[in-house]
XYZ file of C-alpha atoms in Angstrom:
701
model
C 0.681 -0.418 0.273
C 3.160 2.251 0.673
C 4.594 1.533 -2.606
C 1.164 2.621 -4.208
C 1.034 6.132 -2.887
C 4.346 7.195 -3.104
C 4.033 6.174 -7.177
C 0.934 7.916 -6.534
C 2.460 11.287 -4.859
C 4.807 11.099 -7.385
C 3.048 12.303 -10.235
C 0.923 14.956 -8.499
C 1.529 18.324 -7.402
C 2.463 17.507 -3.469
C 1.586 21.026 -2.434
C -1.966 20.475 -4.115
C -2.092 17.101 -2.967
C -2.009 18.140 0.847
C -5.088 21.316 0.648
C -6.459 18.430 -0.629
C -5.598 15.970 2.868
C -6.505 19.054 5.190
C -10.169 19.652 3.204
C -10.574 16.076 3.901
C -9.487 16.179 7.311
C -11.404 19.357 8.275
C -14.677 18.234 6.312
C -14.357 14.687 8.160
C -14.299 16.119 11.490
C -17.085 18.324 10.769
C -19.121 16.260 8.603
C -18.981 13.435 12.574
C -19.808 16.170 14.412
C -22.860 16.883 13.024
C -24.251 13.671 12.086
C -23.469 13.492 16.030
C -26.207 16.252 16.028
C -28.955 14.997 13.935
C -28.357 11.104 15.716
C -29.014 12.648 19.191
C -31.903 15.269 17.902
C -35.715 14.143 16.145
C -38.374 15.122 13.972
C -37.854 18.722 11.434
C -34.668 18.742 14.037
C -32.817 15.962 12.768
C -34.061 16.472 8.782
C -32.062 19.516 8.817
C -29.289 17.983 10.532
C -28.986 15.166 8.022
C -29.045 18.264 5.423
C -26.171 20.111 6.495
C -24.358 17.104 6.949
C -25.094 15.826 3.397
C -23.760 19.867 2.377
C -20.613 19.348 4.479
C -19.974 15.737 3.589
C -21.001 16.062 0.377
C -18.806 19.121 -0.778
C -15.741 18.356 0.982
C -15.742 14.817 -0.248
C -15.863 16.179 -3.388
C -13.255 19.262 -3.027
C -11.065 16.128 -2.384
C -11.556 14.113 -5.044
C -11.366 17.481 -7.302
C -9.034 19.292 -5.937
C -6.506 16.020 -6.057
C -7.376 15.822 -9.731
C -5.995 19.453 -10.612
C -2.726 18.125 -8.670
C -3.213 14.732 -10.502
C -0.068 14.770 -14.057
C -1.218 12.385 -16.398
C 1.878 14.113 -18.920
C -0.644 15.639 -21.783
C -3.535 18.074 -21.722
C -6.509 17.682 -19.240
C -9.995 18.809 -18.940
C -13.110 18.195 -17.308
C -17.022 17.525 -18.508
C -18.748 20.208 -16.478
C -22.297 18.490 -16.589
C -20.563 15.083 -15.432
C -18.399 17.436 -12.602
C -22.006 18.273 -10.960
C -23.646 15.181 -11.004
C -20.275 13.755 -9.457
C -20.762 16.654 -6.328
C -24.841 16.003 -5.988
C -24.254 12.714 -5.981
C -21.754 12.705 -2.958
C -24.410 15.116 -1.450
C -27.693 12.394 -2.279
C -25.770 9.317 -1.769
C -24.215 10.272 1.878
C -27.344 11.262 2.883
C -29.634 8.573 2.187
C -26.544 6.634 4.275
C -26.423 8.646 7.528
C -30.506 8.486 7.666
C -29.915 4.227 7.400
C -26.799 5.198 9.876
C -29.189 6.958 12.670
C -32.456 4.843 11.981
C -31.315 2.758 14.546
C -34.087 -0.199 12.437
C -31.420 -2.651 13.569
C -28.210 -3.049 15.585
C -26.627 -2.811 12.227
C -28.111 0.047 11.129
C -25.349 2.484 11.301
C -22.563 -0.110 9.532
C -25.419 -0.450 6.623
C -25.457 3.217 6.342
C -21.576 3.646 6.286
C -21.773 1.334 3.260
C -24.647 3.013 1.489
C -21.692 5.881 2.110
C -18.981 4.803 0.855
C -20.713 3.283 -1.979
C -21.507 7.125 -2.547
C -17.535 8.292 -2.321
C -17.554 5.434 -5.133
C -19.164 6.834 -6.650
C -18.541 10.215 -6.546
C -15.252 9.124 -7.704
C -16.000 7.601 -11.109
C -18.601 9.248 -11.647
C -15.567 11.851 -11.191
C -12.866 10.531 -13.035
C -15.974 9.724 -16.851
C -15.643 13.558 -16.568
C -12.081 13.723 -17.057
C -11.421 14.900 -19.765
C -7.521 13.698 -20.666
C -5.786 13.493 -24.575
C -4.403 9.932 -24.527
C -5.364 5.938 -23.464
C -6.984 5.841 -20.641
C -6.872 2.305 -19.231
C -8.658 0.729 -15.770
C -6.127 -1.754 -12.973
C -9.135 -4.375 -12.167
C -7.248 -5.235 -8.774
C -7.217 -2.134 -7.711
C -10.456 -0.660 -8.599
C -12.000 -3.219 -7.226
C -9.920 -3.226 -3.563
C -10.525 0.760 -4.006
C -14.225 -0.228 -3.436
C -14.013 -2.370 -0.531
C -11.733 0.061 1.204
C -14.349 3.055 0.565
C -16.795 0.500 1.542
C -15.624 -1.182 4.774
C -13.536 2.134 6.343
C -16.901 3.845 6.175
C -19.135 1.156 7.661
C -16.873 1.247 10.753
C -16.435 5.338 10.037
C -20.264 5.102 11.000
C -20.593 2.436 13.591
C -17.886 4.457 15.960
C -19.890 7.684 15.466
C -22.525 6.516 16.709
C -21.504 3.720 19.228
C -20.356 6.564 21.674
C -18.934 4.953 24.676
C -15.941 6.070 24.820
C -15.690 10.191 24.519
C -12.555 9.357 21.594
C -14.961 7.213 19.794
C -15.684 10.783 17.568
C -12.034 11.231 16.314
C -11.801 7.234 15.293
C -14.323 7.432 13.496
C -13.381 10.774 11.544
C -10.025 9.200 10.932
C -12.173 6.213 9.590
C -13.923 8.251 7.192
C -10.349 10.279 6.647
C -9.169 6.657 5.226
C -12.169 5.680 3.327
C -11.970 8.670 0.900
C -7.867 9.260 0.931
C -8.098 5.269 -0.340
C -10.979 5.283 -2.596
C -8.744 8.510 -4.134
C -5.117 7.053 -4.655
C -6.003 3.129 -4.849
C -8.138 3.847 -7.552
C -5.811 6.581 -9.486
C -3.528 3.911 -8.955
C -6.110 1.621 -11.004
C -6.074 4.449 -13.586
C -4.009 4.671 -16.691
C -3.211 7.122 -18.941
C -0.752 6.275 -22.542
C -0.959 9.859 -23.505
C -1.686 11.003 -27.655
C -0.055 14.625 -28.109
C -1.752 16.575 -30.088
C -0.046 20.004 -32.016
C -1.830 22.813 -30.309
C -3.094 21.079 -27.393
C -1.592 21.731 -23.507
C -2.914 22.239 -20.158
C -2.378 25.859 -18.450
C -0.909 24.440 -14.576
C -0.782 27.698 -12.767
C -4.836 28.373 -14.376
C -5.773 24.031 -12.391
C -3.727 24.956 -9.809
C -5.490 28.403 -8.698
C -8.632 26.562 -9.478
C -7.727 23.693 -6.990
C -6.710 26.809 -4.457
C -10.829 28.415 -5.153
C -12.087 24.972 -4.993
C -10.740 24.269 -1.356
C -11.355 28.296 -0.160
C -15.327 27.423 -1.567
C -15.581 23.804 0.597
C -13.738 25.605 3.709
C -15.917 27.954 3.780
C -19.245 25.786 3.565
C -17.679 23.610 6.016
C -16.832 27.174 7.841
C -21.275 27.483 7.467
C -21.833 23.943 8.315
C -19.282 24.062 12.054
C -20.657 27.460 12.954
C -24.375 26.111 12.291
C -23.171 23.504 14.720
C -21.665 25.698 17.107
C -24.043 27.941 17.160
C -26.252 25.146 17.871
C -24.098 24.713 20.793
C -24.013 27.471 22.245
C -28.250 28.059 22.818
C -28.084 24.858 23.356
C -25.554 25.654 26.324
C -28.019 28.693 26.837
C -30.988 26.933 27.153
C -29.333 24.411 29.957
C -28.394 27.475 31.843
C -31.667 28.604 31.380
C -33.576 25.835 32.555
C -30.955 25.184 35.688
C -31.418 28.812 36.720
C -35.913 28.263 36.709
C -35.327 24.734 38.194
C -33.181 25.983 41.037
C -34.365 29.203 41.471
C -37.867 29.838 43.284
C -40.439 32.091 40.950
C -42.171 34.384 42.683
C -39.293 35.448 44.400
C -36.051 34.762 42.658
C -34.207 33.224 45.669
C -32.824 29.913 45.916
C -35.853 27.130 45.835
C -35.693 24.103 47.383
C -33.380 22.150 45.310
C -30.995 24.741 45.550
C -30.697 24.799 49.177
C -30.675 20.892 49.378
C -26.722 21.420 47.133
C -26.037 23.774 48.407
C -26.156 22.425 52.339
C -24.237 19.062 50.693
C -22.185 21.343 49.959
C -21.172 22.868 53.410
C -21.321 19.247 54.960
C -18.706 18.366 52.978
C -16.731 21.277 53.796
C -17.376 20.917 57.362
C -15.420 17.691 56.607
C -12.888 18.775 54.299
C -12.059 21.998 56.877
C -13.233 21.272 60.110
C -15.633 24.616 60.713
C -19.103 24.137 61.781
C -22.003 25.588 59.896
C -25.463 27.082 61.457
C -29.167 26.133 59.643
C -31.453 28.961 60.314
C -35.132 27.877 59.658
C -37.784 30.701 59.094
C -41.556 30.693 58.764
C -43.700 33.919 58.771
C -45.378 34.372 61.743
C -48.319 36.498 60.324
C -48.206 35.643 56.449
C -51.399 33.345 56.197
C -53.060 36.264 58.270
C -51.910 38.920 55.817
C -53.422 36.790 52.460
C -56.663 35.919 54.821
C -56.978 39.626 54.958
C -55.315 41.216 52.524
C -55.414 38.589 49.894
C -53.090 36.350 47.409
C -51.808 39.853 45.913
C -50.563 41.290 49.021
C -49.429 38.285 50.273
C -47.020 37.426 46.888
C -45.649 41.477 47.208
C -44.857 40.709 50.920
C -42.899 38.078 49.777
C -40.982 39.182 47.141
C -39.974 42.919 49.392
C -38.859 39.786 52.150
C -36.454 38.258 49.571
C -35.338 41.327 48.463
C -33.984 41.732 51.763
C -32.682 38.953 52.930
C -30.619 39.140 50.068
C -29.441 42.306 50.505
C -27.331 41.227 53.966
C -25.840 38.288 52.549
C -22.386 38.548 53.148
C -19.568 35.271 52.522
C -20.758 32.368 53.950
C -23.999 33.259 53.657
C -26.989 31.480 51.669
C -31.034 31.336 51.890
C -32.977 29.713 50.042
C -37.647 29.672 49.721
C -38.487 26.029 50.734
C -42.364 27.009 49.288
C -45.392 29.175 51.115
C -43.711 31.665 53.765
C -41.138 29.492 55.024
C -36.909 30.250 54.651
C -33.937 28.403 55.257
C -30.096 29.867 55.483
C -27.682 28.732 55.949
C -24.452 30.547 57.690
C -20.706 29.221 57.807
C -19.644 29.728 61.828
C -16.145 31.090 62.177
C -17.106 32.020 65.809
C -21.030 32.867 68.291
C -20.740 36.446 67.351
C -20.421 36.050 63.574
C -23.485 34.069 64.357
C -25.228 36.511 66.924
C -24.817 39.235 63.971
C -26.152 37.355 61.165
C -29.670 36.204 62.934
C -30.018 39.911 63.820
C -29.875 40.689 60.475
C -32.106 38.821 59.510
C -34.472 39.266 62.830
C -34.492 43.142 61.795
C -35.314 41.875 57.791
C -38.037 39.783 58.853
C -39.989 42.264 61.752
C -38.872 45.993 59.542
C -42.654 47.142 59.007
C -43.886 47.187 55.039
C -45.220 49.530 53.475
C -48.174 48.424 50.439
C -50.744 51.043 49.248
C -52.600 52.830 51.930
C -51.446 50.102 55.040
C -48.269 48.971 56.476
C -48.002 45.144 57.916
C -45.100 43.710 60.771
C -44.965 39.847 59.098
C -42.308 38.995 61.726
C -41.122 35.371 61.852
C -39.635 32.779 64.377
C -36.005 31.224 63.577
C -34.820 28.296 64.337
C -31.012 27.552 64.836
C -29.288 24.053 64.719
C -25.233 23.699 64.060
C -23.791 21.576 62.209
C -21.958 18.521 63.501
C -22.580 19.646 66.791
C -26.632 19.092 66.921
C -26.940 16.742 64.089
C -24.648 14.091 62.446
C -26.527 13.551 59.101
C -28.256 16.288 56.991
C -31.708 15.007 57.525
C -30.895 15.493 61.281
C -29.499 18.999 60.913
C -32.966 20.045 58.769
C -35.203 18.482 61.531
C -33.411 19.915 64.633
C -33.665 23.159 63.263
C -37.122 22.514 62.580
C -37.530 21.289 65.978
C -36.191 24.838 67.499
C -37.643 26.587 64.236
C -41.203 25.079 66.035
C -40.381 26.024 69.664
C -39.665 29.191 68.917
C -43.151 30.081 67.351
C -44.931 28.408 70.277
C -42.607 30.603 72.661
C -43.708 34.640 72.217
C -41.296 36.106 74.413
C -38.636 35.174 71.259
C -38.379 35.365 67.805
C -35.117 32.873 68.133
C -34.505 29.584 69.429
C -31.375 27.001 69.559
C -31.628 23.429 69.408
C -31.820 21.676 72.639
C -31.452 18.272 73.206
C -34.501 18.166 74.933
C -36.291 19.076 72.236
C -36.617 15.708 70.905
C -37.833 14.477 73.992
C -41.127 16.360 73.172
C -40.920 16.076 69.564
C -41.363 11.517 70.848
C -43.538 12.240 73.302
C -45.798 13.683 70.940
C -45.567 11.226 68.253
C -46.110 8.894 71.253
C -49.525 10.896 72.230
C -50.686 10.931 68.304
C -50.187 7.259 67.735
C -52.237 6.631 71.223
C -55.240 8.966 69.749
C -55.989 6.796 66.875
C -55.805 3.573 69.204
C -58.203 5.220 71.839
C -60.481 6.158 67.921
C -60.118 2.879 67.259
C -61.570 1.269 70.935
C -64.465 3.941 71.596
C -62.497 5.194 74.438
C -62.901 8.362 73.561
C -66.212 10.096 75.086
C -68.390 13.370 74.677
C -69.645 15.518 77.540
C -72.254 18.690 77.298
C -72.623 21.634 78.082
C -75.742 23.641 79.024
C -76.716 26.171 77.031
C -79.981 28.065 78.978
C -82.157 31.419 78.206
C -80.637 34.478 79.831
C -83.819 36.325 80.213
C -86.209 32.546 80.726
C -83.851 30.319 82.149
C -85.029 27.891 79.582
C -82.548 25.290 78.437
C -81.534 25.820 74.875
C -79.291 23.181 73.831
C -76.486 21.669 74.896
C -72.594 21.853 73.266
C -70.955 18.512 72.421
C -67.549 18.866 73.777
C -64.885 15.860 73.023
C -62.569 14.422 75.964
C -60.222 11.856 76.184
C -60.008 10.116 79.731
C -56.340 7.757 78.998
C -55.504 4.370 80.776
C -52.359 5.605 82.072
C -52.303 9.743 82.064
C -55.498 10.616 82.562
C -57.693 13.383 81.419
C -56.065 15.007 78.638
C -57.339 18.838 77.469
C -59.026 18.920 74.234
C -56.105 21.826 73.140
C -53.473 19.198 73.992
C -55.365 16.435 71.398
C -57.345 18.180 69.519
C -54.354 20.344 67.564
C -52.830 16.979 67.394
C -55.510 15.406 65.711
C -55.713 18.681 63.365
C -52.037 18.184 62.605
C -52.186 13.744 61.612
C -55.262 13.609 59.801
C -57.167 11.832 62.727
C -59.829 15.482 63.211
C -61.400 13.550 59.974
C -62.459 10.568 61.427
C -63.054 12.577 64.912
C -65.158 14.925 63.109
C -67.413 12.196 61.445
C -67.442 10.502 64.877
C -68.648 13.292 67.340
C -71.210 14.689 64.430
C -72.618 11.014 64.039
C -72.756 10.018 67.767
C -73.433 13.787 68.836
C -77.014 13.651 66.557
C -78.020 10.044 67.154
C -77.276 10.870 71.261
C -80.439 14.317 70.423
C -82.636 12.258 68.908
C -83.751 10.123 71.138
C -83.569 12.902 73.968
C -86.876 14.833 75.593
C -87.185 17.756 75.763
C -86.572 17.509 71.983
C -83.245 20.782 72.387
C -80.545 21.388 70.054
C -76.691 20.245 70.444
C -74.721 22.000 68.841
C -71.363 20.433 67.127
C -67.815 21.964 66.989
C -66.672 22.005 63.372
C -62.597 22.022 62.941
C -61.130 23.790 59.560
C -59.673 20.596 57.972
C -62.792 18.933 57.780
C -64.236 22.455 55.590
C -60.838 21.634 53.511
C -60.842 18.218 53.135
C -64.084 16.753 53.656
C -67.682 17.296 51.207
C -69.540 18.323 54.251
C -73.039 18.803 53.493
C -73.264 15.372 52.179
C -71.838 14.248 55.868
C -74.140 16.250 56.876
C -76.892 15.598 55.036
C -76.428 11.814 55.161
C -75.537 12.236 59.634
C -79.788 13.892 59.591
C -80.769 10.976 57.967
C -79.385 7.881 59.340
C -80.258 9.546 63.049
C -82.997 10.483 62.625
C -82.318 14.129 63.876
C -84.833 17.296 62.941
C -82.077 19.515 61.073
C -83.468 21.864 63.523
C -81.818 20.825 66.166
C -78.450 20.447 65.089
C -75.959 23.716 65.319
C -72.736 23.288 63.635
C -70.322 25.561 65.349
C -66.850 27.635 63.427
C -64.359 30.428 63.893
C -64.661 33.320 61.940
C -60.773 31.861 60.999
C -62.240 28.668 58.938
C -63.549 30.700 56.559
C -61.123 32.836 55.809
C -59.320 29.798 55.065
C -61.249 29.487 51.819
C -63.889 32.466 52.103
C -65.738 31.437 48.914
C -65.662 27.604 48.514
C -66.561 27.699 52.739
C -68.959 30.355 52.822
C -70.589 28.785 49.993
C -70.704 24.871 51.644
C -72.519 26.489 54.483
C -75.536 28.006 52.195
C -76.107 24.440 51.079
C -75.559 23.251 54.857
C -77.777 26.370 56.464
C -79.952 25.213 52.981
C -81.135 21.553 54.886
C -81.992 23.153 57.562
C -79.161 23.468 59.977
C -78.224 26.340 62.066
C -75.041 27.901 61.614
C -72.546 29.588 64.286
C -70.284 31.492 64.470
C -67.855 30.850 67.459
C -64.944 32.576 69.771
C -66.620 36.038 68.253
C -64.374 39.607 69.606
C -60.834 37.564 68.801
C -58.444 36.226 65.795
C -60.352 37.283 62.587
C -63.876 39.210 63.720
C -64.992 40.911 60.740
C -68.109 43.009 59.595
C -67.887 41.438 56.183
C -68.265 38.639 57.652
C -71.293 38.502 59.420
C -72.839 41.105 56.364
C -71.907 38.085 53.959
C -73.466 34.613 55.925
C -77.297 35.220 57.828
C -75.560 33.204 60.775
C -77.840 32.007 63.316
C -76.047 32.560 66.675
C -72.986 34.697 67.303
C -71.231 33.179 70.508
C -68.894 35.600 72.176
C -65.830 34.561 73.553
C -64.887 33.441 77.107
C -62.158 35.594 77.190
C -64.020 39.053 77.488
C -65.834 37.519 80.319
C -63.002 37.025 82.709
C -62.193 40.466 82.291
C -65.173 42.368 82.159
C -65.881 43.032 86.051
C -62.376 44.597 86.309
C -62.068 46.096 82.249
C -64.060 48.808 81.061
C -62.698 48.049 77.658
C -63.876 44.381 78.057
C -68.004 45.827 79.127
C -67.561 48.317 76.081
C -66.512 45.164 73.451
C -69.802 42.556 75.281
C -72.445 46.108 75.147
C -70.951 46.534 71.385
C -71.955 42.654 70.351
C -74.441 42.505 71.744
C -75.647 45.656 69.867
C -74.553 44.500 66.856
C -76.024 40.934 67.277
C -79.429 43.530 68.123
C -79.182 45.862 65.144
C -78.347 42.086 62.577
C -81.816 40.592 64.575
C -78.886 37.051 65.579
C -78.453 35.846 68.692
C -75.590 35.802 70.951
C -74.558 33.740 72.851
C -71.820 34.714 76.123
C -69.073 31.984 76.729
C -66.786 31.076 79.834
C -69.867 32.698 82.616
C -68.514 31.771 86.116
C -70.242 34.144 87.972
C -73.371 35.985 89.391
C -72.007 39.236 88.812
C -71.206 38.163 84.957
C -73.851 36.645 84.431
C -76.098 40.039 85.702
C -74.705 42.188 83.483
C -75.269 40.095 80.607
C -78.985 40.159 81.486
C -78.881 44.318 81.962
C -77.245 44.557 78.788
C -80.046 42.176 76.896
C -77.491 38.836 76.110
C -80.145 36.906 74.507
C -78.047 33.032 75.780
C -75.567 31.707 78.088
C -72.767 28.831 79.216
C -70.910 28.536 81.355
C -69.034 26.893 85.103
C -72.089 28.521 86.426
C -74.783 27.246 84.729
C -73.568 23.509 84.801
C -69.511 22.675 83.887
C -69.563 19.492 81.098
C -70.216 16.552 81.796
C -71.562 12.982 80.607
C -75.157 12.326 78.712
C -75.730 10.117 81.652
C -74.938 12.669 84.906
C -76.876 15.298 82.787
C -79.950 11.861 82.357
C -80.030 11.641 86.755
C -79.833 15.796 86.952
C -83.196 15.458 85.246
C -82.408 18.107 82.413
C -82.537 15.521 79.943
C -84.750 12.466 79.607
C -84.494 9.550 76.646
C -87.431 8.648 74.694
C -87.686 4.714 75.493
C -84.293 4.745 77.376
C -84.015 4.349 81.924
C -82.552 7.146 83.722
C -80.051 5.910 86.081
C -76.341 7.908 86.831
C -75.010 9.467 89.141
C -76.128 12.931 89.932
C -74.508 16.350 87.900
C -72.612 19.167 89.459
C -74.773 22.253 87.763
C -77.029 25.066 87.824
C -80.297 24.351 87.431
C -82.864 26.727 85.159
C -84.900 27.743 87.840
C -81.602 28.889 89.811
C -80.895 31.376 87.441
C -84.561 32.571 87.906
C -83.530 32.437 91.291
C -80.175 33.788 91.238
C -81.523 36.742 88.687
C -84.857 37.791 91.337
C -81.847 38.361 94.017
C -79.719 40.397 91.734
C -82.476 42.546 91.228
C -83.403 42.745 94.710
């Protein structure tokens, strides 16, 4: 082979051969890269890349052949048939495109090799069509062994090139593919030219112009390189656009769309990096969990648009305060997290101080001002945790402790917090067991008319007597049930049990049942109430459902719509805890409540606080103007009862009138009987209706 190559090179202009080799190498490299891009796309993009690949490959193959032919010196005048020359270029482009499409089709495992073979045949067809366009004054003959060898070399090496280009097992495969394609083109040309024999027949007056042919060859090379440059530029531009698109997508994936802060995914990556830094340097990292205190209130009272604006303002503030080694991200909703490398307690204290100042600084929006506030929980790695998961969990524990302690906004993790969490988890598990084992009970507290002393009804109150721990306050286990989803099952059980028992009461007093906000979110409440009434036989007007205004604010439109459906059944709706939390006159205007329950906190201060007395008078006046009865909770003294009487309050409820008691005790007291049932049990500690009347007469006297 080397003898053949040396012989052929001897007959060529060495400089033009080098130009042809440069075009061949550049063209093959560009072809493999463009083909790889085509193989990795689909649809119209793949068709476009295949076209560019075919143009680059066909033009480089044709130019390599044409320049090498111009460099060839047969010893006789030469010329070219323009038509056949152009046809050879078209054959090269169309043929290699068919081969590339087949190689990237994935039809079979042999598709790359078969496609490469087609490319090799296209190179062969282009070469020998170009030779047919070659006009030389002499007798042409062919050495068939070399001709066949040139065809075999082109087909085999092209098949190898496409196989390597599609394999992509190693990063060097594309370079091996480029080399195989270069060899396919070069071996075809020089082996084919070895098969080419010319016996000159000089005709007087005929001659070639070597300088003109060389100039033409260089012009062709220049055009080929321009075409290749266009293909490579397309590749690079696409690469750049893909890189930019990838970076944009990465930024979108790692950033919070509302605030622009890093999101949870970015936070996890950063925290992993910081823990690696701790392992490498022996330093410490503080994780700060941040939860806004009044964000729900802002959202409910001002709307979600204002809530979003508050989050954006806080994000800008916290971004500006960050220093070296400090990081902050939004994890979702009103929850943020900050990370700070610790070089000393003083630097951490300074960072926490800056965070606290930015979170508690008032925000002016339109014509009102809000102070969001926040609870911050701090855990330090590796002091407080041995893993990332434990660190995050401990920061959350500290944050919830800060949220529960109104006296401080920042709380550091302490080992005892784990014990509290374990205790709550155990209690939640025991509550689930108590619900399944029917260990819960309902006590009833009387609701009485102040003017007549008559009993109007009873409020059903859930009670839990733990076998080992004894009585557990509802304020302890109800929030736990709401956190763990048990409140749905408990709420349905209370409603069904209270209605079933009340259906047999004589006299037919009302029964009041409290609703949890969770029930509004997760259940079809109107259907549940309708089903319970139908199953228990309780008259709808004897059921009164109590809910707080915060329950409505969670999803105002949906809640009011559901209340309207329940009221359409004939059920009474009472607004509980009025005067605290969310108390909006607009809510009273938007829905026709059947009762307003004045919160017990006002009654505890009414005899000593003029402000509490003024609020009670205002609520009672409001109820009268709207024609809505008002029930005062927490009546514990005769003085409180006398005040309500003088102010014209409709109903009262409290320890003075009757403590919550099991149904059997109320039956034993004679306040209730069960239709068709036996009356037995212990006495109940309560104030009877006639006692109220005696008290009122005594006070008036």
